Coordinates of C-alpha atoms in Angstrom, one line a residue:
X424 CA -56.5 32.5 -49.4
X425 CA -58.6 29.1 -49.8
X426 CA -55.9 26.3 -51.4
X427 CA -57.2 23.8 -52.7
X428 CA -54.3 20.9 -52.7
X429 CA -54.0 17.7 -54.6
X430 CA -51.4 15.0 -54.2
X431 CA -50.0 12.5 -56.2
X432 CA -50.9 8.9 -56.8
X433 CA -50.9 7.7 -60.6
X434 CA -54.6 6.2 -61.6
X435 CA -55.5 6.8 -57.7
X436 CA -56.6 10.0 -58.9
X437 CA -59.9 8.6 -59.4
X438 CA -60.4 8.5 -55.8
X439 CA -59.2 12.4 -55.7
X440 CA -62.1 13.0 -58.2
X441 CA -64.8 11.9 -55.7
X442 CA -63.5 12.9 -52.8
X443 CA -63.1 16.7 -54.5
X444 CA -66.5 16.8 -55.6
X445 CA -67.5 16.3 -52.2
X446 CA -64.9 18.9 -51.0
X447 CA -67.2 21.4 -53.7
X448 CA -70.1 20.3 -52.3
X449 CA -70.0 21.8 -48.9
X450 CA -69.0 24.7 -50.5
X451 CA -65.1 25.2 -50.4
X452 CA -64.3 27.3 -53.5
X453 CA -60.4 27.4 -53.8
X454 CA -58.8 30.4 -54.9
X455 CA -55.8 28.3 -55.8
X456 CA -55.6 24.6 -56.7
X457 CA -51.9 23.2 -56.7
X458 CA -50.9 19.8 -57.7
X459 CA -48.1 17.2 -58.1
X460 CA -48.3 14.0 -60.4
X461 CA -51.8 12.8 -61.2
X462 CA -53.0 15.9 -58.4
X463 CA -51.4 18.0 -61.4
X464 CA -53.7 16.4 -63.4
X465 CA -57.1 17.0 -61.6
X466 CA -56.2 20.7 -60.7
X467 CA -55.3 22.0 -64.2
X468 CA -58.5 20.2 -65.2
X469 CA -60.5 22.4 -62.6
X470 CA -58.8 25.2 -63.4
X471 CA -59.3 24.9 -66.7
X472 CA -63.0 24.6 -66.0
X473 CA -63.2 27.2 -63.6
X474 CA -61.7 29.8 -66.4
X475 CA -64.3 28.2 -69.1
X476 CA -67.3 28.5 -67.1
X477 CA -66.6 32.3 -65.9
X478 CA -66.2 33.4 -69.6
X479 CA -69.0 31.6 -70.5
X480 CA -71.5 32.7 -67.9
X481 CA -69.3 35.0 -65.2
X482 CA -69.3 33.1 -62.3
X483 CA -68.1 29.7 -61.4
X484 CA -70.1 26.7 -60.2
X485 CA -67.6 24.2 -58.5
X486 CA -70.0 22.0 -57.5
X487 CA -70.2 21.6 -62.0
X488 CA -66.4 21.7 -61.9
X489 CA -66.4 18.8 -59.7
X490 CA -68.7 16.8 -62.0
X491 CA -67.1 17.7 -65.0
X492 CA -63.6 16.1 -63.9
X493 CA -65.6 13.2 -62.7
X494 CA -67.4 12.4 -66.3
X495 CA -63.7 13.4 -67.4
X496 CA -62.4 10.0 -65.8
X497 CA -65.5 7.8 -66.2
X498 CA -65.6 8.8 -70.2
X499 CA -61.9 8.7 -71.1
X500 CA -59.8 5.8 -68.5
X501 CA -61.2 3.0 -68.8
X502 CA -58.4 1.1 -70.0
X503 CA -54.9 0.5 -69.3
X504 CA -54.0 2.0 -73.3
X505 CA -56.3 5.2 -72.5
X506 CA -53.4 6.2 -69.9
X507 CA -50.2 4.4 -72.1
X508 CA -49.1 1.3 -73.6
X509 CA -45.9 -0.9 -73.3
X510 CA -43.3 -0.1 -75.4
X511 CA -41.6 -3.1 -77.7
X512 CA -38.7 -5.0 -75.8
X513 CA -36.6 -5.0 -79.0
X514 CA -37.1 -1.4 -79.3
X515 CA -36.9 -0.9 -75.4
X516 CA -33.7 -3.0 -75.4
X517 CA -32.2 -0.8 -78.7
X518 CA -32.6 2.4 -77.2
X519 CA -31.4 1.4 -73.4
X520 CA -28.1 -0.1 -75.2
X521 CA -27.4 3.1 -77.2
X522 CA -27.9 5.6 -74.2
X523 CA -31.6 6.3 -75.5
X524 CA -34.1 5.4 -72.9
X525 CA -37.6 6.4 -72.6
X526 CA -39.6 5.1 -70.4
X527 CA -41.0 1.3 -70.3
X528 CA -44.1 2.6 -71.1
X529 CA -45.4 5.3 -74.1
X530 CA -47.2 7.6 -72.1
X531 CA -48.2 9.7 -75.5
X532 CA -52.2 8.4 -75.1
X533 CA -52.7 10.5 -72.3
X534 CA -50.7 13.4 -73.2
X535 CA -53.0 13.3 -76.4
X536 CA -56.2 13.4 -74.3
X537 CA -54.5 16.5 -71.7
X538 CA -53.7 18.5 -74.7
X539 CA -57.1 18.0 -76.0
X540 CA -59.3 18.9 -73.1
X541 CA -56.9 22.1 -72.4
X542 CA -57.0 25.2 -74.3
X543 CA -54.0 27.6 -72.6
X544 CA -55.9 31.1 -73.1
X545 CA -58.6 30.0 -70.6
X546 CA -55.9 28.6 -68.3
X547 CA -54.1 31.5 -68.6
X548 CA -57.0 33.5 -67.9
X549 CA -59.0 31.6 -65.5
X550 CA -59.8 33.5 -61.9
X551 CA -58.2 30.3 -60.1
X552 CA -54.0 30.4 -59.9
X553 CA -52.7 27.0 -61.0
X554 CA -49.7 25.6 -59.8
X555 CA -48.1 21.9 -60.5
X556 CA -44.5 21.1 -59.4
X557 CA -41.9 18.6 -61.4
X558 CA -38.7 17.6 -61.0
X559 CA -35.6 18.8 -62.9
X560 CA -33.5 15.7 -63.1
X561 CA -30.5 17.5 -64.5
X562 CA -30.0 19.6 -61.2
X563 CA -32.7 17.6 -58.4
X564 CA -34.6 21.0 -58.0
X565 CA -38.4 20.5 -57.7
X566 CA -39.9 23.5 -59.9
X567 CA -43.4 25.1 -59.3
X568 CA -44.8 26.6 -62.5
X569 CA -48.2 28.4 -62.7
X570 CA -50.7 28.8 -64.9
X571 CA -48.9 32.0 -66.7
X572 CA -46.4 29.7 -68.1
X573 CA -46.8 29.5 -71.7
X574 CA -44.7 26.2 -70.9
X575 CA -47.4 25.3 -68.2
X576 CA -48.8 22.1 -70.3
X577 CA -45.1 20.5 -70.3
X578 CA -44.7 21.1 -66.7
X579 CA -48.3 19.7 -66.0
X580 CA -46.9 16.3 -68.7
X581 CA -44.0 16.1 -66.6
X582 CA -45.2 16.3 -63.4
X583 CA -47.5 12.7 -64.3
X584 CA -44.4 11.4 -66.1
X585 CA -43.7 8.3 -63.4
X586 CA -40.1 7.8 -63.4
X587 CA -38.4 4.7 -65.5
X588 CA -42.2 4.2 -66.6
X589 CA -42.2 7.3 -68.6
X590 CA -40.3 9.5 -69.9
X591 CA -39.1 12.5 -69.2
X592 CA -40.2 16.2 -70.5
X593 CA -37.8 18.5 -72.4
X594 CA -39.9 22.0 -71.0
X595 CA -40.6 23.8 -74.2
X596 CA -38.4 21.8 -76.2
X597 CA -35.3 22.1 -74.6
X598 CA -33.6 19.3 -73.7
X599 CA -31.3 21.0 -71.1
X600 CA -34.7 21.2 -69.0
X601 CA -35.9 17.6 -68.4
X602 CA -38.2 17.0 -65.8
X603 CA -40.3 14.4 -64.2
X604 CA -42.9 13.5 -61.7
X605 CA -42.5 16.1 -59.0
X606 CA -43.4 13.5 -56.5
X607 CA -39.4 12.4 -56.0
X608 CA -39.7 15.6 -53.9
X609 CA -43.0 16.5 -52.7
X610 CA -46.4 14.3 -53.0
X611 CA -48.4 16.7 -51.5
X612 CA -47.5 20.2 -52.3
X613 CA -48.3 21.2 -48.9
X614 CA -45.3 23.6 -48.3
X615 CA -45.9 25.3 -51.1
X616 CA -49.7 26.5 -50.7
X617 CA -48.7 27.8 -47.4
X618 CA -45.6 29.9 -48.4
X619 CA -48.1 31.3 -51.0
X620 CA -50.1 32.5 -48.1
X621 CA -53.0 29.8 -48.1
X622 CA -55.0 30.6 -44.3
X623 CA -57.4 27.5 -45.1
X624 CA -56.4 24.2 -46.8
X625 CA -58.2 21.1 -48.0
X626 CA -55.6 18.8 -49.3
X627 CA -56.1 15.6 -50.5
X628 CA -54.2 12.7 -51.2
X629 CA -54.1 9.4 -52.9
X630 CA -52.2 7.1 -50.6
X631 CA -53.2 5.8 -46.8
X632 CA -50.6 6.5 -43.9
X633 CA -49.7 2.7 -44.5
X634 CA -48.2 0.4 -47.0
X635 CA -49.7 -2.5 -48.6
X636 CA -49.0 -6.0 -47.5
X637 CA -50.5 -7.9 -50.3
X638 CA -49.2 -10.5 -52.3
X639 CA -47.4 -8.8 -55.7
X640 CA -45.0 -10.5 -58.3
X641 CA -42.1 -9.1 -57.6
X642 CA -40.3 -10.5 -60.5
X643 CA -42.4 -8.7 -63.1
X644 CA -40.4 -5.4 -63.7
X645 CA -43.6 -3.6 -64.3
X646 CA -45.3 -4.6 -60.8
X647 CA -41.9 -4.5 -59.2
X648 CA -41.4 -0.7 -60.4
X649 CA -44.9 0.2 -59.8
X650 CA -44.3 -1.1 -56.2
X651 CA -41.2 0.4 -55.4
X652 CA -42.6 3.8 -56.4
X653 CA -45.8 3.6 -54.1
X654 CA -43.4 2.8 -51.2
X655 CA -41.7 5.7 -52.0
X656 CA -44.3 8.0 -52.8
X657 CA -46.1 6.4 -49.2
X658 CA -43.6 7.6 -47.2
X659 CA -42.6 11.2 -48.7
X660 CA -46.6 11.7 -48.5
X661 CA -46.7 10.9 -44.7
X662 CA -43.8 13.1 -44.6
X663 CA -45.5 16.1 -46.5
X664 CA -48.6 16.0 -44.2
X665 CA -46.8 15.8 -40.6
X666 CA -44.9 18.4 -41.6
X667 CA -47.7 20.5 -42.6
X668 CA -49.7 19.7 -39.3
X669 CA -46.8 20.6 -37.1
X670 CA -46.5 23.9 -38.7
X671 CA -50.2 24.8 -38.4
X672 CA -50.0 23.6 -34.5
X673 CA -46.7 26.1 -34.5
X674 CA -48.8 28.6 -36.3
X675 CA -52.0 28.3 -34.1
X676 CA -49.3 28.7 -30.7
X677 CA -48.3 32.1 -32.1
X678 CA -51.9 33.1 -32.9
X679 CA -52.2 33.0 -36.5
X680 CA -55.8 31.3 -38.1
X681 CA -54.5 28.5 -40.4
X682 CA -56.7 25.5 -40.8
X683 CA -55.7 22.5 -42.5
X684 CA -58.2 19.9 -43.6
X685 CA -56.8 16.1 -44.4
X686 CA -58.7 13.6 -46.8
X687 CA -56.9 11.0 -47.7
X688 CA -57.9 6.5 -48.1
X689 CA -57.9 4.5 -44.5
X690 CA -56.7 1.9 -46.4
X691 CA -54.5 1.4 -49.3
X692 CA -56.6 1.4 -52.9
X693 CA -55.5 -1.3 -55.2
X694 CA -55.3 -0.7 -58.7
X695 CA -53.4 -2.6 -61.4
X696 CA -51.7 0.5 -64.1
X697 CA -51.8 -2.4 -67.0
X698 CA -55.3 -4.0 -66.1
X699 CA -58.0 -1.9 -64.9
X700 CA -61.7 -1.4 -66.0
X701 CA -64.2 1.4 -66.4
X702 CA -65.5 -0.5 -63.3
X703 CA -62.5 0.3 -61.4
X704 CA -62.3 3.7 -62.2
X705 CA -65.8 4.3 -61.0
X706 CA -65.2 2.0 -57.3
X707 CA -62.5 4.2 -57.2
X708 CA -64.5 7.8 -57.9
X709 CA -67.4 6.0 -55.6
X710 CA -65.1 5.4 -52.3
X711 CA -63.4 9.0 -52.6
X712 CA -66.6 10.8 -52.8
X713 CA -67.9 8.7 -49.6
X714 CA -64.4 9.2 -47.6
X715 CA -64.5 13.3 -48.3
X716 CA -67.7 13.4 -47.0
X717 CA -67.3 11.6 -44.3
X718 CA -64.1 13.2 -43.1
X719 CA -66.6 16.8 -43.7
X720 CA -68.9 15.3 -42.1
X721 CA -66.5 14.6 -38.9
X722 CA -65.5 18.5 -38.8
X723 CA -68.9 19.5 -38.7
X724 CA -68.9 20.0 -42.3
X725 CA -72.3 20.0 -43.9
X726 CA -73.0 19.5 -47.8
X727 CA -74.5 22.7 -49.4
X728 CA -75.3 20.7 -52.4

């Protein structure tokens, strides 16, 4: 099985974009795409796109896919209020005093644009298997749902819901199931694809193996959550991927074929969550689509496109 796998990293997904659609370009077509956080994002989109274009014309064309999720970015982030806008301190203050918190930020203008673009009987019924992991925060267990949920959108909601920015998803409606970003627990769902049964792996991720060291104000809540998280998420990403490459040395020891394909930044990517541009979303497209195929072009990869 070919696993496609996409890690988390907020509005860094734009470089995911670019550096998947050179991943579809030298031909890699994923029988499985899984996801965490804005990864969750991308691959329901592909997915979704890969179910649409085999009912429409019976095969799939990933190279198109990739495309498609690129003009997806370009055309609808652009702004800081395309992703979610800051909530009111009165209201924010009201709500934290009477045990109602929800998020600093109102994350409803990109749920809006998901639940446009997504229509769950192609999901459902697309050739590619889905899967996007969140995190219950009533229990801690990280949950993997796929695309045969009928609940599959909330997981996918809940998944990109950034802790104390957002908040968190009652799955279906129930508020005895309320999850968030799955990467508390796994950034890289690398674990996962491979106790699914995935032989060959391209995963790629949003953060570099090191931290920034760039000046930030640290007294501004918004930067200073936003900073703590990508420390965080840093870290549990490195985590994810050396464990993964220890088990496919283990695996290759004993004789098994299991190939594992890293693309990830060399250096950190910069980008502000309240003040971005079209602009940065595009640098951001441009530099992942040059990394992937560079890092192809290091395994002897050649573009088919």
């Amino acid at each position: 099985m070919r696993a496609l796998v996409l890690g988390g990293g907020s509005l860094k997904g734009a470089f995911q974009a670019g550096a998947i659609q050179a991943v579809l370009e030298s031909g890699f077509e994923p029988d499985a795409v899984y996801g965490i956080s804005v990864g969750s994002l991308n691959a329901t989109f592909l997915v979704h796109e890969a179910g649409k274009q085999r009912a429409e014309h019976g095969v799939v064309d990933w190279p198109k896919a990739g495309r498609r999720l690129i003009e997806f970015w370009v055309r609808n982030i652009t702004r800081p209020e395309d992703v979610a806008v800051v909530r009111s301190r009165f209201m924010m203050g009201y709500n934290t005093l009477m045990s109602r918190f929800d998020g600093l930020l109102d994350n409803s203008p990109i749920q809006n644009l998901i639940r446009s673009q997504i229509q769950i009987p192609i999901l459902v019924n697309s050739p590619v298997k889905l899967k996007v992991g969140a995190v219950d925060i009533i229990n801690g267990d990280l949950i993997y749902a796929d695309n045969e949920d009928e609940n599959i959108l909330d997981y996918v909601l809940a998944s990109s819901s950034l802790p104390f920015l957002m908040p968190a998803v009652a799955i279906g409606g129930d508020h005895t199931k309320a999850f968030l970003d799955g990467g508390l627990r796994e950034v890289a769902p690398l674990r996962q694809a491979m106790e699914d049964g995935a032989t060959e792996i391209v995963c790629v991720a949003c953060h570099a193996k090191r931290i920034f060291n760039e000046k930030f104000n640290y007294r501004s809540l918004l930067n200073l959550v936003e900073r703590v998280k990508d420390i965080t998420v840093n870290q549990i990403v490195n985590n994810d991927i050396a464990w993964a490459q220890r088990f496919v040395d283990h695996e290759k020891k004993l004789g098994h074929d299991l190939r594992l394909l890293i693309i990830r930044p060399h250096e950190p990517l910069y980008l502000n969550i309240m003040k971005f541009s079209s602009d940065d979303i595009g640098r951001l497209i441009v530099q992942g689509y040059q990394n992937g195929t560079e890092v192809l072009r290091n395994q002897g990869v050649e573009r088919k496109v």
